Short mmCIF file of C-alpha atoms in Angstrom, two decimals:
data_model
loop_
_atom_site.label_atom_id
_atom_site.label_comp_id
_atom_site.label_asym_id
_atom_site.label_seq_id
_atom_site.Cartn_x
_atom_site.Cartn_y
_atom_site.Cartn_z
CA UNK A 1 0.00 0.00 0.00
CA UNK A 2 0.99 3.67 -0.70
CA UNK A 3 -0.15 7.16 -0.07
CA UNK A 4 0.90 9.83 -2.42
CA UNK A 5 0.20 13.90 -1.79
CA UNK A 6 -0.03 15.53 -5.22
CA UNK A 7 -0.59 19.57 -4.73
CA UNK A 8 -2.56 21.16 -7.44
CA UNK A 9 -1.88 23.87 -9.70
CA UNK A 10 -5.24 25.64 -9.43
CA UNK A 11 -4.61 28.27 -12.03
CA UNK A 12 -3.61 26.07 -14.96
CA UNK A 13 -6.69 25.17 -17.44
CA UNK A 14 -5.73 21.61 -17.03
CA UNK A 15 -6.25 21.67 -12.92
CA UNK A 16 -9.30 23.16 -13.85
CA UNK A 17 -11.12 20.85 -16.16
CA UNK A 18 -10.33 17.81 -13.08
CA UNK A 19 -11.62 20.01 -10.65
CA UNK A 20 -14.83 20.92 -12.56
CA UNK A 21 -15.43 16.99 -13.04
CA UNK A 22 -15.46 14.18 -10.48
CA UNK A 23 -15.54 11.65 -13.40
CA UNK A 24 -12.62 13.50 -14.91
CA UNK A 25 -10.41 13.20 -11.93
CA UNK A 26 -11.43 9.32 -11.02
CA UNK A 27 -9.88 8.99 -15.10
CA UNK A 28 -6.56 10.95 -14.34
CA UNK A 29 -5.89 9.21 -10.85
CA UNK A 30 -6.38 5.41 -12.44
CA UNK A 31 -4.56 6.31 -15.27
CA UNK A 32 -1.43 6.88 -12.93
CA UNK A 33 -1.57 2.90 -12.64
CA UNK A 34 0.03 1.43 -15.72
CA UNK A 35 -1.09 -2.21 -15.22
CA UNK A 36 -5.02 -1.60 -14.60
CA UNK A 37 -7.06 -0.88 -17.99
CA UNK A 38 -10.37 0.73 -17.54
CA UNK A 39 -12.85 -2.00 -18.25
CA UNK A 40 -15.30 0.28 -17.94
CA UNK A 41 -16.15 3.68 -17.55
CA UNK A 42 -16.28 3.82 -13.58
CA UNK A 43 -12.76 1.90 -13.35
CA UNK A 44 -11.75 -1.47 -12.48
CA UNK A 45 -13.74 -2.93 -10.18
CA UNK A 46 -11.56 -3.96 -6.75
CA UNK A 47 -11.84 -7.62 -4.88
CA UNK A 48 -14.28 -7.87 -2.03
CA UNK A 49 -11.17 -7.48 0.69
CA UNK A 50 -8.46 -6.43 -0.98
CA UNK A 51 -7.21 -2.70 -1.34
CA UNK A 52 -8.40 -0.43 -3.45
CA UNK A 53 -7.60 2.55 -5.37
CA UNK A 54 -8.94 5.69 -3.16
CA UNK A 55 -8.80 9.26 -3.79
CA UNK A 56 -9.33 12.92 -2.26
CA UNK A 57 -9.54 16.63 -2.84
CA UNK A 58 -8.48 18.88 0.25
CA UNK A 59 -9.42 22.18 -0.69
CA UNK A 60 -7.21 23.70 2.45
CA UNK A 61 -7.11 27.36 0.71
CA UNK A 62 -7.83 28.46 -2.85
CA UNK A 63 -4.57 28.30 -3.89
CA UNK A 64 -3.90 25.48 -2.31
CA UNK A 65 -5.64 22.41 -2.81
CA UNK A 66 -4.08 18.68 -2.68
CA UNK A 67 -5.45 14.97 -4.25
CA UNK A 68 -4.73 12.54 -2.07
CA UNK A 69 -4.49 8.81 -2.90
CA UNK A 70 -4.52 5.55 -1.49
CA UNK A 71 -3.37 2.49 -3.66
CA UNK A 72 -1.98 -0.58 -3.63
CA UNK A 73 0.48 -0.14 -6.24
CA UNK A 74 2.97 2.73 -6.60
CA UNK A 75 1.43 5.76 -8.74
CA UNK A 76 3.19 7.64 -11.68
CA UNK A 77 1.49 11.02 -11.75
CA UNK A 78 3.91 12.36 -14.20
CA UNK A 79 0.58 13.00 -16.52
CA UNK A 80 -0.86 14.90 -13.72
CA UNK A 81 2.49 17.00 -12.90
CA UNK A 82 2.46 17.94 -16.93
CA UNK A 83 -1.72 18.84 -16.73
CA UNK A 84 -1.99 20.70 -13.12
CA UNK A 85 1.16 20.88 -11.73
CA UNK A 86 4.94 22.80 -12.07
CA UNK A 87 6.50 20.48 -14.86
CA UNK A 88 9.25 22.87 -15.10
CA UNK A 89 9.95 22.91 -11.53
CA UNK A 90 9.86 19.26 -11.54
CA UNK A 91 12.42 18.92 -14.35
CA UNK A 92 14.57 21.21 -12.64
CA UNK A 93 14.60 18.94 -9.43
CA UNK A 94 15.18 14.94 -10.48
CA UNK A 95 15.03 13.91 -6.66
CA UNK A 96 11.04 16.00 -6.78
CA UNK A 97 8.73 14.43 -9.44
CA UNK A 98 5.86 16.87 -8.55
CA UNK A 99 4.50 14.57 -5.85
CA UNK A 100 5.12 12.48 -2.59
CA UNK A 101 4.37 9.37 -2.41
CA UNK A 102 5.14 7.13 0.91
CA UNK A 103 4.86 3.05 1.69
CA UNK A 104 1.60 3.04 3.76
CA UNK A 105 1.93 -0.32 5.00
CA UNK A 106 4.20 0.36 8.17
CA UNK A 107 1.91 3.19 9.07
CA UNK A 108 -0.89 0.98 8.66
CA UNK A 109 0.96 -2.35 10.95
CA UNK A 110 1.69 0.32 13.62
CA UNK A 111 -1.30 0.57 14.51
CA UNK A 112 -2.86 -0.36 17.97
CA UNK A 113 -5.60 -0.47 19.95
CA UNK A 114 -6.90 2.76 22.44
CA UNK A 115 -4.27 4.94 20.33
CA UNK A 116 -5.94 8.28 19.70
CA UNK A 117 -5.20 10.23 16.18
CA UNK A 118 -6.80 13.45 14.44
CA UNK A 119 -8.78 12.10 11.18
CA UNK A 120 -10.09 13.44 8.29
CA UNK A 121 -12.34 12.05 5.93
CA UNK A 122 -14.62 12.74 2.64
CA UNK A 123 -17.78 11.30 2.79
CA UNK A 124 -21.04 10.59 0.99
CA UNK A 125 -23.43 10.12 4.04
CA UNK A 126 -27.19 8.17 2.25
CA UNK A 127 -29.68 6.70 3.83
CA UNK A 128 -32.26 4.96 2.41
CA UNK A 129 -35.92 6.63 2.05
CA UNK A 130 -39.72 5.67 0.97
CA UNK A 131 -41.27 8.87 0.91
CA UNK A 132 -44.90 6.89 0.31
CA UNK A 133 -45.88 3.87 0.58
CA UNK A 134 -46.23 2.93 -2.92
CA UNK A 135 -42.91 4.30 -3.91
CA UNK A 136 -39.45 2.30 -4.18
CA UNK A 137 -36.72 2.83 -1.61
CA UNK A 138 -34.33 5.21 -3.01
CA UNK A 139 -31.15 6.60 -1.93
CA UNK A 140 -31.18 10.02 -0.28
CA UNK A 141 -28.30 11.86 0.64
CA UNK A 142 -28.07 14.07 4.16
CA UNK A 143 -27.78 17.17 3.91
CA UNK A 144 -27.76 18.73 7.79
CA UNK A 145 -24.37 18.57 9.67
CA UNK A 146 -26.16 16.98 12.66
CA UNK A 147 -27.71 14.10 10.41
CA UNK A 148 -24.15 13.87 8.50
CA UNK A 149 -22.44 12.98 11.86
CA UNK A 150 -25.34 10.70 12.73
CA UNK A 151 -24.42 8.86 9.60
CA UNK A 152 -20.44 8.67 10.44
CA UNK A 153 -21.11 7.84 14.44
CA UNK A 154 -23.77 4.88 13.61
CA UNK A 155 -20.84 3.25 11.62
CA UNK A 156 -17.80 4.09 13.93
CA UNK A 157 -17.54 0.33 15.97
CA UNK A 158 -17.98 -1.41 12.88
CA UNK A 159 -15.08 0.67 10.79
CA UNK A 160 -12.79 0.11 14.32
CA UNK A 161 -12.60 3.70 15.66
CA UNK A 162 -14.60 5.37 18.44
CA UNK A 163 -14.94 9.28 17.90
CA UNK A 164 -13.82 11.05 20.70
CA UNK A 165 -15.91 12.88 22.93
CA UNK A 166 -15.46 16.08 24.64
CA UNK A 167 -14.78 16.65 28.18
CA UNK A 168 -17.72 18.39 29.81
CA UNK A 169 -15.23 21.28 30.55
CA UNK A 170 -15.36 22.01 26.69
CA UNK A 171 -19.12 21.66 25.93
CA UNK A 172 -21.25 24.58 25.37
CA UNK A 173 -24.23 22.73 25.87
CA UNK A 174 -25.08 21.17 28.90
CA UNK A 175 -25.09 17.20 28.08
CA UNK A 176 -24.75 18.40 24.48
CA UNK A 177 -27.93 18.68 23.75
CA UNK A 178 -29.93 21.55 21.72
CA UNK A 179 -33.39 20.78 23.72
CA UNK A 180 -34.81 17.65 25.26
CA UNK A 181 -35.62 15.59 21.75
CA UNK A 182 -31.96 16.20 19.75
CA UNK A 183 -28.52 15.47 20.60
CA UNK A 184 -26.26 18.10 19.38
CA UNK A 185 -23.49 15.77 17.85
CA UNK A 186 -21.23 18.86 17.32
CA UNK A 187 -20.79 20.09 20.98
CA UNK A 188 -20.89 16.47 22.14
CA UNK A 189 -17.81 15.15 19.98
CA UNK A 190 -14.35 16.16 18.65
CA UNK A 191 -15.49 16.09 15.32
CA UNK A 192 -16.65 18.85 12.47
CA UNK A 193 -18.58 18.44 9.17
CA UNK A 194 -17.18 21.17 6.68
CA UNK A 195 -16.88 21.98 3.16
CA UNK A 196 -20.34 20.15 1.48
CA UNK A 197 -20.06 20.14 -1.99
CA UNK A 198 -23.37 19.38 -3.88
CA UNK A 199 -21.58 17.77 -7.19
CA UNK A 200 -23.58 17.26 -10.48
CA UNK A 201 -21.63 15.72 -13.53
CA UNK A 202 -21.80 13.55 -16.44
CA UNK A 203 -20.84 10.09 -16.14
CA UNK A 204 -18.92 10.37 -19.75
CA UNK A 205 -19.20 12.34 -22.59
CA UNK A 206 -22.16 10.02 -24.00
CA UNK A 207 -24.08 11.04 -21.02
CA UNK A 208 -24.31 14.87 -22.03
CA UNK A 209 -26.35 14.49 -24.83
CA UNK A 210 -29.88 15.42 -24.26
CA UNK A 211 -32.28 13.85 -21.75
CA UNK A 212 -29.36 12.09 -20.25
CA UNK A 213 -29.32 13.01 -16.29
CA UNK A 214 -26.01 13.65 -14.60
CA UNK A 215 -24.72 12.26 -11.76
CA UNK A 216 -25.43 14.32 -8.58
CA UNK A 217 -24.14 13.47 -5.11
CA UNK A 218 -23.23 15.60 -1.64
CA UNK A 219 -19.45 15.10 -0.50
CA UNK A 220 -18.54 16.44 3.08
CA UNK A 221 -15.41 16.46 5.07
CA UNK A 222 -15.37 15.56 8.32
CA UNK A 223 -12.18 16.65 10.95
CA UNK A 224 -12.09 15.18 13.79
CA UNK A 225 -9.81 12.91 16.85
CA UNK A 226 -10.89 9.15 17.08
CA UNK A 227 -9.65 6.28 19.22
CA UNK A 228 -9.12 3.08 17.86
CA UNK A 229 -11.39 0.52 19.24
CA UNK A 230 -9.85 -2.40 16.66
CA UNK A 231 -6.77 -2.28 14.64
CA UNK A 232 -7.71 -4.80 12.31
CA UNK A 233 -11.33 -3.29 11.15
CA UNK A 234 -9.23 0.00 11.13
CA UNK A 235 -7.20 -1.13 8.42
CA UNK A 236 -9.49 -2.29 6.60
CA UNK A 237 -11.58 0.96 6.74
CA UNK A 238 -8.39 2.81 5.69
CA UNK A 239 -7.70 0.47 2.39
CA UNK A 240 -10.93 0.24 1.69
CA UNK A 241 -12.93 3.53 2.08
CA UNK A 242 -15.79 4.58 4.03
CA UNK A 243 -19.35 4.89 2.37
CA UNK A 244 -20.37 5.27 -1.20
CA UNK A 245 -18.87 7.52 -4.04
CA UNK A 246 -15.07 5.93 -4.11
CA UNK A 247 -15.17 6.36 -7.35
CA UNK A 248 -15.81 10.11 -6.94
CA UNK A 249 -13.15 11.28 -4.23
CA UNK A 250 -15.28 10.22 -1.10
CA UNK A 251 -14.36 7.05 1.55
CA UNK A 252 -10.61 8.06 2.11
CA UNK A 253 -9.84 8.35 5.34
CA UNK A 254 -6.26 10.07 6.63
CA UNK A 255 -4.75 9.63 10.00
CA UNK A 256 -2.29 12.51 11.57
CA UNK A 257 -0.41 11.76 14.81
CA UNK A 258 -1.61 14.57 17.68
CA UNK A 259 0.04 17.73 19.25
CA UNK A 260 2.18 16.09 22.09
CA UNK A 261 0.04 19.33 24.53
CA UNK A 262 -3.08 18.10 22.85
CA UNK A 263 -5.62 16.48 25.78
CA UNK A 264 -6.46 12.87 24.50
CA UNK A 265 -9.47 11.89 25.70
CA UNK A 266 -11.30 8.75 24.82
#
């Protein structure tokens, strides 16, 4: 496994056509994998338990925005470097390709149980709906921050982690709640829901002609500090992505190591 950081050239026209399109991107980050051929147009489909091929936009500033992205294999994003990067400044540096790209394996085996690490994580949070009776189920996305952590915290045991909660010192609410009948999930936990992006898109170029609908979707980033509950389902959750949308820059999750001051609490 490897995890490469790729920083974005957000002025050239090339950064902008992957950043305008979802589908676009998903095409440019498999093609930095010479061995897998897209069999079809959403990429090649991963085993059941193996790792996949994961991938993620942090928009931390305007100017600065990085793709993040998980794989088994090592990447070549020389074609990215040449579309929405510095290719000069590359060329000028042999030892500096453009990106960084690390083993994530160790990381991943160093892993233990009641550790405590900031997180961050792009997510499509669903559920499923029947608005009437006579209707079929269909997926629905959430679009409230307080539903949107819902949808991460109902799924934290099984993915290994336990979000941390905050000490009552540091809640503005007492017991975290808003009034009797809601939990306040914001004031209750170390964790944030930022930067929703309501995406629309066509699939391929077939699917703009006329009639055909676009894909839509609603990606979120959560920030946050979890403990991990176990180190096995952890992994897993890390190679394999979180929710729906891995196709589309959602499911990666990152792990950072804490301040050394920072209060850990479980």
């Amino acid at each position: 496994m490897y995890l490469s950081r790729f920083r974005i050239n957000t002025r050239r026209p090339g950064a902008r056509r992957l950043l305008a399109s979802p589908q676009n991107l998903h095409a440019a980050v498999m093609s930095s994998f010479p061995h897998l051929l897209p069999a079809t147009s959403a990429g090649p489909l991963p085993s059941a338990e193996g790792p996949r091929v994961l991938w993620r936009l942090d928009h931390n500033a305007a100017a600065e925005v990085f793709l993040y992205v998980g794989s088994p294999d090592r990447p070549d994003l020389t074609h990215l470097v040449e579309q929405a990067g510095w290719p000069a400044a590359a060329a000028a540096d042999p030892d500096n390709p453009g990106w960084q790209t690390r083993p994530y394996a160790p990381f991943l085996d160093r892993l233990t149980q009641d550790t405590t690490w900031a997180f961050r994580l792009t997510a499509n949070p669903v559920h499923h709906i029947r608005r009437k009776d006579d209707e079929p189920i269909k997926r629905t996305a959430h679009l409230t921050p307080v539903h949107q952590m819902a949808w991460l915290l109902d799924r934290q045991e099984r993915c290994g982690f336990r979000i941390c909660e905050k000490p009552n010192t540091k809640r503005l609410l007492p017991g975290g709640t808003t009034h009797q009948k809601a939990v306040h999930h914001g004031d209750r936990y170390e964790l944030i829901v930022r930067d929703q992006r309501n995406l629309s898109f066509a699939k391929s170029r077939s699917d703009n002609a006329p009639g055909r609908k676009p894909v839509t979707l609603v990606a979120v980033t959560f920030d946050g500090r979890l403990q991990v509950t176990d180190p096995d389902l952890l992994r897993h959750t890390l190679v394999q992505g979180l929710g729906k949308a891995k196709a589309y820059g959602c499911g990666l999750m990152t792990l950072a190591p804490l301040p050394a001051t920072s209060e850990r609490t479980p």
